[in-house]
XYZ file of C-alpha atoms in Angstrom:
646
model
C 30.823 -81.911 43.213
C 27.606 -80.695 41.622
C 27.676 -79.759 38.163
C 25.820 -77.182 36.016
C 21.933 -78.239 35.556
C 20.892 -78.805 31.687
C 17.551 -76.320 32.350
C 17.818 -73.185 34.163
C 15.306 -71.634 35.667
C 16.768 -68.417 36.694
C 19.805 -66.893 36.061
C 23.170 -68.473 37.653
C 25.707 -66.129 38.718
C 29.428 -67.671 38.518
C 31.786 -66.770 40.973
C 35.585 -67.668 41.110
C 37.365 -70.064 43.737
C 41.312 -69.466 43.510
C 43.486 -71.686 45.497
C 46.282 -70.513 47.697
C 48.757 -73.510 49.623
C 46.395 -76.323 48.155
C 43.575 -74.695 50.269
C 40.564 -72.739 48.847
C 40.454 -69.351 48.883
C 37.354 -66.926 48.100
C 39.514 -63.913 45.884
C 38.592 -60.274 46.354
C 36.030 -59.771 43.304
C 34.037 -63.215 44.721
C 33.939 -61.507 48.412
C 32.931 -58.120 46.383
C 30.123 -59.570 44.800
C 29.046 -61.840 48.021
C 28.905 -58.690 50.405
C 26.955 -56.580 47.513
C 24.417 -60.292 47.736
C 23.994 -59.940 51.273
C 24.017 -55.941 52.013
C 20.609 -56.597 49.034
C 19.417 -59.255 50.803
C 19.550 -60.815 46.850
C 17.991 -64.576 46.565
C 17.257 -63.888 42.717
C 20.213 -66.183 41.375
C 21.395 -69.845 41.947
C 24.915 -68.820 42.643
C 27.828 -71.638 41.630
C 31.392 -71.670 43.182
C 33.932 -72.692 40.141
C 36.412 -74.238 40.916
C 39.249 -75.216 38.335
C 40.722 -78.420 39.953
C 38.660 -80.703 42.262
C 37.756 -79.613 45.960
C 34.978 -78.323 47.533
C 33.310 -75.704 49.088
C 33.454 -76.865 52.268
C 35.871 -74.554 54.221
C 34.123 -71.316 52.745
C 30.702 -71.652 53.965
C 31.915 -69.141 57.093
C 32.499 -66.489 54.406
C 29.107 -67.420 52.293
C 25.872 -65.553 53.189
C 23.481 -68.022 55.002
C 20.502 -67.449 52.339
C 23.180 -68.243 49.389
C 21.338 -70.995 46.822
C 25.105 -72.122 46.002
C 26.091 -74.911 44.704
C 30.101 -76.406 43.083
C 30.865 -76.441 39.509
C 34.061 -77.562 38.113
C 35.252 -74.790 35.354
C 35.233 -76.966 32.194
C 31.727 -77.545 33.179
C 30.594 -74.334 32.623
C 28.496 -72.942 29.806
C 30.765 -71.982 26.394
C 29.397 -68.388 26.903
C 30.425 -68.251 30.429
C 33.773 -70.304 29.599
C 34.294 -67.801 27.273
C 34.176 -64.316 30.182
C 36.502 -63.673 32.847
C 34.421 -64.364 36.252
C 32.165 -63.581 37.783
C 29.787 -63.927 35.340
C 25.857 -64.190 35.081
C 23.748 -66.191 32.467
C 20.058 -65.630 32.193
C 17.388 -67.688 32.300
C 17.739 -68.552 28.290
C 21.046 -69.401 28.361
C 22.076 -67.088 25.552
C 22.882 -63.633 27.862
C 25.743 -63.429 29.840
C 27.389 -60.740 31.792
C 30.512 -60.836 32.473
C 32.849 -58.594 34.718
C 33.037 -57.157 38.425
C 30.657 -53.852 37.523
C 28.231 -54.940 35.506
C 27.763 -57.904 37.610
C 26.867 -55.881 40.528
C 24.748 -53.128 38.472
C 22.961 -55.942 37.488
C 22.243 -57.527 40.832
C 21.901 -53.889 42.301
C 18.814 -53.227 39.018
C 17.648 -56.883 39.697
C 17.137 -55.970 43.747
C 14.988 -53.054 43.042
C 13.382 -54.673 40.311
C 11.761 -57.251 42.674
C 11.697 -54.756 45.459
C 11.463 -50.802 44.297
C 11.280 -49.783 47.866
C 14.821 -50.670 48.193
C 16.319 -46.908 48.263
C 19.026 -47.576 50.077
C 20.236 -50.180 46.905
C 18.971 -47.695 44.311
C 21.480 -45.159 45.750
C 24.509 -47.474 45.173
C 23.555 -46.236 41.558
C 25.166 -43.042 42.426
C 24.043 -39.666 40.632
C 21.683 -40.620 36.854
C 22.484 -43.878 38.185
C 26.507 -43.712 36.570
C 28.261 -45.289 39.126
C 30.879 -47.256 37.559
C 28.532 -47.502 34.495
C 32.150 -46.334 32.355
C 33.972 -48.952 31.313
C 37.442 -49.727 32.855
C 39.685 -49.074 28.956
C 38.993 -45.390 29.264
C 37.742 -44.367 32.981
C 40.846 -43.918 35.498
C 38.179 -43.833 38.492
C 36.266 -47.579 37.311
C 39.897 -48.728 36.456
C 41.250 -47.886 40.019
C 38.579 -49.143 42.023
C 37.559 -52.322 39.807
C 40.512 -53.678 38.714
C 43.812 -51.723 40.004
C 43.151 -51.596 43.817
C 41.396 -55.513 44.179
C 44.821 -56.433 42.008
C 46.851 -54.433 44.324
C 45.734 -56.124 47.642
C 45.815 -59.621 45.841
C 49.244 -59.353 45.292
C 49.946 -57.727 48.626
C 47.737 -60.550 50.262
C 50.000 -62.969 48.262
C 53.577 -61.968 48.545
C 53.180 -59.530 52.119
C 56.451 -60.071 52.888
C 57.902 -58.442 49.380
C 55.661 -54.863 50.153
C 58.529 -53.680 53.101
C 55.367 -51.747 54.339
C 55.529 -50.023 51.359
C 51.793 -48.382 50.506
C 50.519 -49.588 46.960
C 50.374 -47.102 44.487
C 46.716 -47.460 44.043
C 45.789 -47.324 47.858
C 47.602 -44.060 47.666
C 45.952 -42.639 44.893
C 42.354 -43.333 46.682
C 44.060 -41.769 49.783
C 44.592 -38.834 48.078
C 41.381 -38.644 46.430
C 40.041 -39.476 49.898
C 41.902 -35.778 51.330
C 40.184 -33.987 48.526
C 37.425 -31.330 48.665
C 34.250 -32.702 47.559
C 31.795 -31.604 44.522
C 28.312 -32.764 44.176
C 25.405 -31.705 42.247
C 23.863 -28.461 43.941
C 25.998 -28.839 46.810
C 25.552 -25.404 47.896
C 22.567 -25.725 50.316
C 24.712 -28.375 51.903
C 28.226 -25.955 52.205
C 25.592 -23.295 53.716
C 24.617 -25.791 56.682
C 27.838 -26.638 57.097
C 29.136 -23.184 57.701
C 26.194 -22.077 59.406
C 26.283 -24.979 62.171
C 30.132 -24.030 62.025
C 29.006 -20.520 63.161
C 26.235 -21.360 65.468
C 29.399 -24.212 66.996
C 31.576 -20.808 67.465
C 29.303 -18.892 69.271
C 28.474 -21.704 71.866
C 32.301 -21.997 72.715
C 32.495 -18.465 73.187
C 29.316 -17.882 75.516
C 30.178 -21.224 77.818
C 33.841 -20.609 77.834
C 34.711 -24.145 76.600
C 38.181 -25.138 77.322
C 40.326 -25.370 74.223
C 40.444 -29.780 74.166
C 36.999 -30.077 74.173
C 35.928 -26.544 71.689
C 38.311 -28.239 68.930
C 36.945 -31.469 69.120
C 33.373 -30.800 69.093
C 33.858 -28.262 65.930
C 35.413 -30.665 64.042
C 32.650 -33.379 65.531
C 29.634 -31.071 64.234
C 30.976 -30.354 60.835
C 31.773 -34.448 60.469
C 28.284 -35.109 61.809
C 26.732 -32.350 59.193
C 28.304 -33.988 56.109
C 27.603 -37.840 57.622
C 23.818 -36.859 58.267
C 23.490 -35.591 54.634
C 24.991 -38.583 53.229
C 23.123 -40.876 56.012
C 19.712 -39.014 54.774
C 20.429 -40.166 50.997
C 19.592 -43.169 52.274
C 16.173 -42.832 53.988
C 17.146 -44.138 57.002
C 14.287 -43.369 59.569
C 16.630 -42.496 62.395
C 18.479 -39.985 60.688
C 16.794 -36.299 60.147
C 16.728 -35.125 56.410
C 18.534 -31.498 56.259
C 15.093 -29.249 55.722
C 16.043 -26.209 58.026
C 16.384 -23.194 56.091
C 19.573 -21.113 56.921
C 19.814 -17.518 58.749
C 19.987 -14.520 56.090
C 23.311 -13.893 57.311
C 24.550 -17.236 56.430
C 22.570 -17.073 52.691
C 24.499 -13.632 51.622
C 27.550 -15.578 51.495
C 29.795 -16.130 48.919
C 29.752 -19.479 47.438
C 33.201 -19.318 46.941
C 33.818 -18.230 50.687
C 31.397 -21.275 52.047
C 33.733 -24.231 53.499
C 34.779 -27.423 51.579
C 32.663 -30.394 51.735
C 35.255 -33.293 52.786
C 34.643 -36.306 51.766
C 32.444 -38.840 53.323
C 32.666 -41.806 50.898
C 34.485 -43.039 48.261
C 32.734 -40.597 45.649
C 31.720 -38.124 47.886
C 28.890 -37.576 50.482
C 27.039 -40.379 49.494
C 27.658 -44.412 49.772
C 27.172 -45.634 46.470
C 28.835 -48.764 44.785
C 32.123 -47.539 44.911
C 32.245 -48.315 48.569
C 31.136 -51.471 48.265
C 33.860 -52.410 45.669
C 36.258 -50.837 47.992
C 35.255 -51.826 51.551
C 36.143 -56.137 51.032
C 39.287 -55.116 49.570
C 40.620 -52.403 52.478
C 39.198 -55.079 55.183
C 41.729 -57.218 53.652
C 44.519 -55.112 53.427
C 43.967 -53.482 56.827
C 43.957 -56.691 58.450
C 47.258 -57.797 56.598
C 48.871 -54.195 57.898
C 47.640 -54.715 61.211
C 49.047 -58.339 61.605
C 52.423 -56.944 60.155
C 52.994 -53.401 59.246
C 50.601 -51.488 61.556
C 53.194 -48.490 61.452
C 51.975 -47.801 57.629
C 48.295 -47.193 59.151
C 50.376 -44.084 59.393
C 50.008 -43.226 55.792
C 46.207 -43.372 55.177
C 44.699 -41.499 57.532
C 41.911 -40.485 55.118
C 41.474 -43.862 54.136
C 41.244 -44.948 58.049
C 38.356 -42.547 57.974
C 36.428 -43.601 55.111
C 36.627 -47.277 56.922
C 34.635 -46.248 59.559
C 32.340 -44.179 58.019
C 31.407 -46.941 56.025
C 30.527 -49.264 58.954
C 27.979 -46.398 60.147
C 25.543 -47.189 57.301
C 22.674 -49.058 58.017
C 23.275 -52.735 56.437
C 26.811 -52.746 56.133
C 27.866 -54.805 59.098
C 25.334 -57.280 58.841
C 26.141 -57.660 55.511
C 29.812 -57.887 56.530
C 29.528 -60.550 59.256
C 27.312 -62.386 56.917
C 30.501 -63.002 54.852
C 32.834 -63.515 57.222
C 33.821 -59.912 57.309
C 35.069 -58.723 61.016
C 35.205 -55.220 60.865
C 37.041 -53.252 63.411
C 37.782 -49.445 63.374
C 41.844 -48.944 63.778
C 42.943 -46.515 65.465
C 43.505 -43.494 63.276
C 46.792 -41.946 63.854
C 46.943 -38.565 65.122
C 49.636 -37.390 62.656
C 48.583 -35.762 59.447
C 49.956 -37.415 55.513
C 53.216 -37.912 55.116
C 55.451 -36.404 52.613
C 55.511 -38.427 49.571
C 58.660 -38.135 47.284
C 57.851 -37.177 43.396
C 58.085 -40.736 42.801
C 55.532 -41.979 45.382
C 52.591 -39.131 44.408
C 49.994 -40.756 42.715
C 48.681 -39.733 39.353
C 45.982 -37.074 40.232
C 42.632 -37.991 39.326
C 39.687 -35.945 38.515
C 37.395 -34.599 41.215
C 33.970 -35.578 39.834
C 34.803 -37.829 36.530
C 32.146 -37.444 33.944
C 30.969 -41.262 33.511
C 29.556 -42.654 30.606
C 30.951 -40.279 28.318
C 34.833 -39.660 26.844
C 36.179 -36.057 26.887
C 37.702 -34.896 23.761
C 41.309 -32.877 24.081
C 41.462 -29.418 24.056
C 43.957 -28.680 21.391
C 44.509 -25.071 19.981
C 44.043 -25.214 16.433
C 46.435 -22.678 15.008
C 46.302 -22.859 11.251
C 43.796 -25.397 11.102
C 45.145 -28.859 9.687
C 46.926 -27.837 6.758
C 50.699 -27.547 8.712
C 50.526 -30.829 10.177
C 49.070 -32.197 6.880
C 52.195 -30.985 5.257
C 54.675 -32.117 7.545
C 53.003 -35.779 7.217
C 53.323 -34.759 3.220
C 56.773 -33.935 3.689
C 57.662 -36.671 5.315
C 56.582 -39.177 2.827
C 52.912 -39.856 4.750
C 49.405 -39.399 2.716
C 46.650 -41.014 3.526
C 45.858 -44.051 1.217
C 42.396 -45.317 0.240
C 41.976 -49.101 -1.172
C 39.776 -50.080 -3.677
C 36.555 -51.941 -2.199
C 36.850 -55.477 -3.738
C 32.828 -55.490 -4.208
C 31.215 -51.944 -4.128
C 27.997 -53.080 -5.316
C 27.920 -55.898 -3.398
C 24.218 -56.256 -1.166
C 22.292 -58.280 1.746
C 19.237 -60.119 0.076
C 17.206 -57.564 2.264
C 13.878 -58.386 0.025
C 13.839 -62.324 1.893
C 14.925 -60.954 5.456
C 13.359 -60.841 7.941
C 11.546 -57.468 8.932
C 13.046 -57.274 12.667
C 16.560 -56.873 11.082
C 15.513 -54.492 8.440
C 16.134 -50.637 9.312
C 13.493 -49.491 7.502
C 11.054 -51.544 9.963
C 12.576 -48.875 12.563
C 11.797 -45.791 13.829
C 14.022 -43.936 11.629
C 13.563 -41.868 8.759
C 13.580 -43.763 5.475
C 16.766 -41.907 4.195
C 18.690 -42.282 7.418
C 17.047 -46.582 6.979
C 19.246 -46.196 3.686
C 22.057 -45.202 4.323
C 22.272 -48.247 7.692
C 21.539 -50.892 5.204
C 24.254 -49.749 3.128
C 26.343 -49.852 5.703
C 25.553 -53.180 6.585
C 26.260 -54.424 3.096
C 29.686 -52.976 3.260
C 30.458 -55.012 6.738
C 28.754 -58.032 5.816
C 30.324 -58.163 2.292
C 33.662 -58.142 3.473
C 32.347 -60.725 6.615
C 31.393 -63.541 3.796
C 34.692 -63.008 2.339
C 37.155 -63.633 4.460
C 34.516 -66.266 6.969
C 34.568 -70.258 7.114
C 31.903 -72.424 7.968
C 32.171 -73.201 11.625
C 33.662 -69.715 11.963
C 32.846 -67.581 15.460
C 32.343 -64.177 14.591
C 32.624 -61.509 17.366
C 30.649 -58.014 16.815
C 31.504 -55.454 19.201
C 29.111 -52.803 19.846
C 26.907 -52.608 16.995
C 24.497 -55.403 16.608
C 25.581 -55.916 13.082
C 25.522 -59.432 13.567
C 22.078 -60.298 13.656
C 21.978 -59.685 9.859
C 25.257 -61.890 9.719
C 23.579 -64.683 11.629
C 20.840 -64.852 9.585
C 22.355 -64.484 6.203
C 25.106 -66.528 7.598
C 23.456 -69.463 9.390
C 27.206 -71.754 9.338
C 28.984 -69.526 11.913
C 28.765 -68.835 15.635
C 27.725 -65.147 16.113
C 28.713 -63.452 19.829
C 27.227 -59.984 20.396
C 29.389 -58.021 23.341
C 28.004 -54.845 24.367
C 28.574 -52.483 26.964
C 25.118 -50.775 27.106
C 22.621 -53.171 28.781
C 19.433 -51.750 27.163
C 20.669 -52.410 23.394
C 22.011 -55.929 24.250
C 18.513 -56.534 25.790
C 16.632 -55.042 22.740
C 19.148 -57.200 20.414
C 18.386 -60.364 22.193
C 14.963 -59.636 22.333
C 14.704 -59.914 18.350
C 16.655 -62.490 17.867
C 14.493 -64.548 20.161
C 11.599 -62.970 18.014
C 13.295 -65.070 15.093
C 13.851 -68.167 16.546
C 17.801 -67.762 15.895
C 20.622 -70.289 17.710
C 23.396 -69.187 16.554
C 24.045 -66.241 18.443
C 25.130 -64.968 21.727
C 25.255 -62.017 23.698
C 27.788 -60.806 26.677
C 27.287 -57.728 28.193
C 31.012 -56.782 29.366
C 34.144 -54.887 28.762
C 36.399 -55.563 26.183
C 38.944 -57.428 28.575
C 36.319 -59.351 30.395
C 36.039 -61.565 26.630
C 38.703 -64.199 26.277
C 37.137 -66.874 24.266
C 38.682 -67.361 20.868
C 37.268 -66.042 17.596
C 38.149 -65.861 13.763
C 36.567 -62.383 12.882
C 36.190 -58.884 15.142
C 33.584 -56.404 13.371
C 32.422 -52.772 14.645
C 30.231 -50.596 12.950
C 30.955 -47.177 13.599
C 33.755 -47.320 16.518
C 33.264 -44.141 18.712
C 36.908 -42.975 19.854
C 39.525 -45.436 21.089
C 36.484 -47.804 20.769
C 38.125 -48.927 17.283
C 41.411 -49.393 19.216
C 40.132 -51.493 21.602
C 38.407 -53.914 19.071
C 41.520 -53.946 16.983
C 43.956 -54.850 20.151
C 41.098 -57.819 20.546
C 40.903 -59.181 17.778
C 45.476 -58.516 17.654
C 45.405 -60.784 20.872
C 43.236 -63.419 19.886
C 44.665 -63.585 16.425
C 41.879 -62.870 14.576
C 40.440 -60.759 11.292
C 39.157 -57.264 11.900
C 36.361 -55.436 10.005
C 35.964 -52.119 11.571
C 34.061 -48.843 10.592
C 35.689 -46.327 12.759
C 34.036 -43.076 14.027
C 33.754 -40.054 16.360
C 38.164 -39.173 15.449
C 37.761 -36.047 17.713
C 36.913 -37.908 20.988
C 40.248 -39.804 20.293
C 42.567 -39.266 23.093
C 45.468 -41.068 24.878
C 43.725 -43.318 27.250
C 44.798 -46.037 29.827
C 45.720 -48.256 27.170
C 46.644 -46.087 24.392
C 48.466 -43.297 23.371
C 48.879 -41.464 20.070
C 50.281 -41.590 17.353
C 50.113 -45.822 17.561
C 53.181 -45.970 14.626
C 56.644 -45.602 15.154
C 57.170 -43.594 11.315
C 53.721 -41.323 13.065
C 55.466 -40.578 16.349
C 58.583 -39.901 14.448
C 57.008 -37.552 12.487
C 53.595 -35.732 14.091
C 53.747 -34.863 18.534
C 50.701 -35.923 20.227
C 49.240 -32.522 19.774
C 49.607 -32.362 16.034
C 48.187 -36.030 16.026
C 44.721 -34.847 17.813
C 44.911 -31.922 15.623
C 44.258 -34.293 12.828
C 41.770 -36.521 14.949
C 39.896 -33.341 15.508
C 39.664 -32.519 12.142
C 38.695 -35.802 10.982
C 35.264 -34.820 12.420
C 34.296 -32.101 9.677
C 32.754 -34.740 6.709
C 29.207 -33.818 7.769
C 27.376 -33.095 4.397
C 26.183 -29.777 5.314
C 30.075 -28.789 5.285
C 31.713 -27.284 2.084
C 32.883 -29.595 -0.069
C 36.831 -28.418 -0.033
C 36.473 -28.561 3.788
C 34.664 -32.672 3.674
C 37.825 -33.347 1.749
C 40.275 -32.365 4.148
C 38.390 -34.082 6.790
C 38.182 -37.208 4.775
C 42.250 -36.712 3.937
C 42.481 -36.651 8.021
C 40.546 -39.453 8.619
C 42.869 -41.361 6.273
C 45.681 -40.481 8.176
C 44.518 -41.518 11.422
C 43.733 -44.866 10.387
C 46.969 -45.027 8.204
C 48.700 -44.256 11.681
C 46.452 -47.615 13.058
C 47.164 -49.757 10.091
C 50.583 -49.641 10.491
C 50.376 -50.442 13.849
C 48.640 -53.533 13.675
C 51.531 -54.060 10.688
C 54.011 -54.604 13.587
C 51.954 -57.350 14.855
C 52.148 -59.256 11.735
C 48.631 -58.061 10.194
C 47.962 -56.962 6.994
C 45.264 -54.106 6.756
C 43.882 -52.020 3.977
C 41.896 -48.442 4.420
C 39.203 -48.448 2.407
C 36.020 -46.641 1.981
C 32.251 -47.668 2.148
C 30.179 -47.820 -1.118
C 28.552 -45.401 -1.922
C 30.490 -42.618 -0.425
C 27.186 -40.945 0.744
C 26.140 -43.746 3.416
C 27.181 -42.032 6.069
C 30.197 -39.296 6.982
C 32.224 -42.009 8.281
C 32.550 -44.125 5.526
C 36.196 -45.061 6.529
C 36.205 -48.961 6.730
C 39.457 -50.810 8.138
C 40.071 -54.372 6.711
C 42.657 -56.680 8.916
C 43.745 -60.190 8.319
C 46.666 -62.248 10.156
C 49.510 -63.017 7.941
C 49.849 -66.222 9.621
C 47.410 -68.742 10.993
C 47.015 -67.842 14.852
C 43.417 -68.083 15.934
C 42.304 -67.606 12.048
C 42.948 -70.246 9.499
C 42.718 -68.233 6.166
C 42.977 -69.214 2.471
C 45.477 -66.566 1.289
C 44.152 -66.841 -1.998
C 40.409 -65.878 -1.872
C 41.726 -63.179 0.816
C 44.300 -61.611 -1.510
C 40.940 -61.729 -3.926
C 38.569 -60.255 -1.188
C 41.014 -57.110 -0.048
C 42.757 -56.715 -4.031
C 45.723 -56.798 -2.242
């Protein structure tokens, strides 16, 4: 078996080999990420197969593209960054970036394909609409969580165990079946509703003057409308063949309604148009479709929507050479004629939003009747007040006069009060960082780039950077390259997609249920927490969460009352009166009282405490965590107990 070359020179993307009877098998995300290589026509990366006990690759090459650069890697071979991700994962050429995780894998050999080739359109429109598609992460989108983790899960197991389903449909398959029978929205979709009722019209009037029997009217009406909606998405693409929609419509047709024009159905996963999401998808219902046709066929029954989408997908240009290229033998089943069946309470999948904002989290509507006072007195009344700490070393600072200028705000392009107020942030983070670190400590910073200060000022310790946002990883690594450092890494991924171990989790300014997730982390890996939280109003129960997080909270406040609180969190900006900054400071308290005790239960002991000076930014909340025990973090209780003036 090869193993991993000492110099790179390109990036190496790392793809999974899971074994099934003592044979090697290729799982779903490996065969995602393979089609997405060969529907590009992608040669940029030296791919390698890891496998975790010795075989080879061998008995795969039928279902590996014939341009694949791949070679075998055994998995404690790997690089400590990559060792460190859940698969697949890329490094870049220095070694120091990786990115880890099913969707930002294939964004990034989706950016990397037009990069080399920006007359690619039919790869840039995988992007979807401002280029979104699955950009949200999987913690807090519903849509990214179905189709990246839930469904490939779903057929795994069902590809495992077959025998156990009793042709029973997987939740998840159901829930992109129904999303599948839904009307579709797109941006400025109106021109496209127009054509459709137009050629609906023109379909009409042609039965009517040639006296078309009944079997062969229906049929073609539904044909035209299906061929309207398929051309439109087909055109998206800039395939030659296809004509782009540039007829205008009668004046009959434009004095309608939009409400009255027909429903769009949907063509693709997301839509009209074939974006990533079908890729992602299309591996995964091969799979299951040829597992239900080998033993269940009757539940074909069930997804006739789905049965659709399947062929549709095999009409756009690419997609079956891609497919046989891996191994991939599509067929079209026969769809059944029947329409869904009736699904019991039970069996109706969670609905999901038509067209889910991505990128961005939506805050609750909550009506705010009597503003925060009631709630703040039943918390009151119940024994529950928010409770500040002392900081253990308010005037505590970064040597910022011998640092280097690439880590110094003010060497920005913000304003000098704004350049401030960051490096006084900073000092608050990185003070209580050099208490409670080691040497030969790694510390994790999610989502802020904090840590380049740390890893200069604090040379002894291992410093990983994990980012969701490509572009600031990229600028962060770019100026730590500037300054020559080696102790630092960067991972572009999800929160879940990082399971290496670590001693300390900090966040500066946490928007949301971002806070949540980073204290969960750093709960599961056993390790400190230094967290500035932020943004309480976009706080809302997610996929992972709900709220209140503390048994004495949810006795006391319902999830209403809690976002309430959240929502009034938000008013500290300066401009505010001051009465009204000190209720929203009093509410911030309480919502990270509510997460302190929380963590509590997992054997944690955190302090609230607030940033010095007060004025460095609205947000000044800062949570403190240590383990009470030695987990992943061997502490000195003493200089702790000093650090936090427990």
């Amino acid at each position: 078996m090869k193993q991993q070359p000492e110099n790179q020179q390109q990036p190496s993307l790392y793809l999974e080999v899971c074994f099934q009877n003592e044979e090697p098998r290729l799982p779903l995300h490996t065969s995602i990420v393979l089609f997405l290589l060969s529907y590009c026509e992608c040669k940029f990366f030296k791919v390698y197969l890891v496998f975790k006990k010795p075989s080879s690759s061998e008995s795969l090459r039928s279902q590996l593209p014939e341009h694949l650069d791949s070679s075998d890697v055994q998995s404690e071979a790997l690089p400590q960054l990559v060792r460190d991700c859940r698969l697949p994962a890329v490094l870049d050429e220095t070694g120091q970036l990786c990115r880890a995780g099913l969707a930002v894998v294939l964004r990034h050999i989706i950016n990397k394909t037009i990069e080399a080739d920006p007359s690619r359109n039919d790869v840039l429109a995988l992007l979807g609409f401002k280029k979104t598609c699955l950009k949200a992460c999987a913690e807090v989108s519903r849509w990214t969580r179905l189709c990246e983790i839930e469904i490939p899960s779903a057929v795994e197991e069902h590809l495992q165990n077959p025998a156990n389903d009793d042709q029973q449909v997987p939740l998840s398959i159901l829930t992109l079946e129904r999303r599948l029978a839904e009307p579709v929205r797109v941006h400025n979709d109106d021109k496209i509703r127009r054509r459709k009722l137009q050629e609906q019209r023109r379909e009409e009037s042609a039965e009517s003057q040639e006296n078309l029997d009944s079997e062969s009217g229906i049929g073609q009406s539904s044909q035209a409308c299906d061929g309207l909606e398929l051309r439109a998405a087909l055109a998206k693409l800039s395939v030659d063949s296809v004509p782009a929609l540039t007829t205008r419509e009668n004046s009959e047709i434009r004095k309608v309604k939009t409400a009255d024009l027909p429903p769009l159905e949907h063509v693709f996963a997301e839509g009209l148009y074939f974006t990533l999401t079908d890729v992602v998808l299309l591996p995964c219902i091969y799979q299951y479709l040829c597992s239900l046709q080998a033993r269940a066929a009757a539940t074909l029954h069930h997804l006739p929507h789905l049965l659709r989408w399947y062929g549709r997908v095999q009409e756009v240009p690419g997609v079956l050479r891609a497919a046989k290229a891996c191994g991939l033998l599509l067929s079209i089943p026969q769809a059944p004629t029947s329409g869904l069946p009736i699904l019991s309470a039970e069996e109706n999948p969670t609905s999901l939003p038509v067209e889910e904002e991505e990128g961005r989290e939506m805050a609750p509507e909550v009506p705010f009747v009597g503003g925060p006072r009631p709630t703040m007195t039943k918390l009151k009344e119940n024994g529950i007040e928010a409770v500040f700490t002392p900081h253990p070393c308010p005037s505590w600072t970064l040597p910022w006069e011998s640092l280097p200028g690439a880590i110094n705000p003010t060497e920005g392009k913000m304003s000098n009060i704004r350049a401030v107020r960051k490096m006084q942030q900073l000092n608050n983070l990185v003070a209580m960082v050099t208490e409670l670190a080691r040497p030969g400590y790694t510390i994790v910073d999610f989502c802020s780039g904090t840590l380049l200060t740390v890893g200069i000022f604090l040379s002894l310790f291992k410093v990983i950077l994990i980012e969701n946002k490509e572009e600031s990883l990229v600028r962060a690594q770019s100026r730590s390259a500037e300054l020559g450092l080696k102790n630092i890494g960067f991972i572009q991924a999800n929160l879940d997609y990082f399971t290496g171990p670590f001693h300390i989790g900090v966040a500066l300014h946490a928007c949301g249920v971002a806070t949540d997730m980073v204290m969960e982390h750093c709960i599961q890996a056993g390790a400190a927490f230094v967290i500035s939280p932020c943004c309480y109003g976009f706080i809302q129960n997610a996929v992972k969460f709900s709220f209140p997080k503390s048994k004495r909270f949810q006795e006391t406040l319902t999830s209403k009352e809690h976002m309430i609180i959240c929502r009034f969190a938000d008013q500290t900006a300066v401009q505010l009166p001051p009465d009204r900054r000190l209720i929203g400071k009093q509410c911030m308290g309480l919502v990270d009282l509510d997460r302190s005790w929380a963590a509590e239960t997992h054997g944690y002991s955190v302090q609230v405490m607030t940033m010095e000076p007060e004025s460095c930014s609205p947000k000044n909340n800062m949570l403190v965590g240590r383990p009470l025990q030695k987990r992943g973090l061997e502490v000195t209780a003493g200089r702790l107990e000093e650090a936090v003036h427990n």
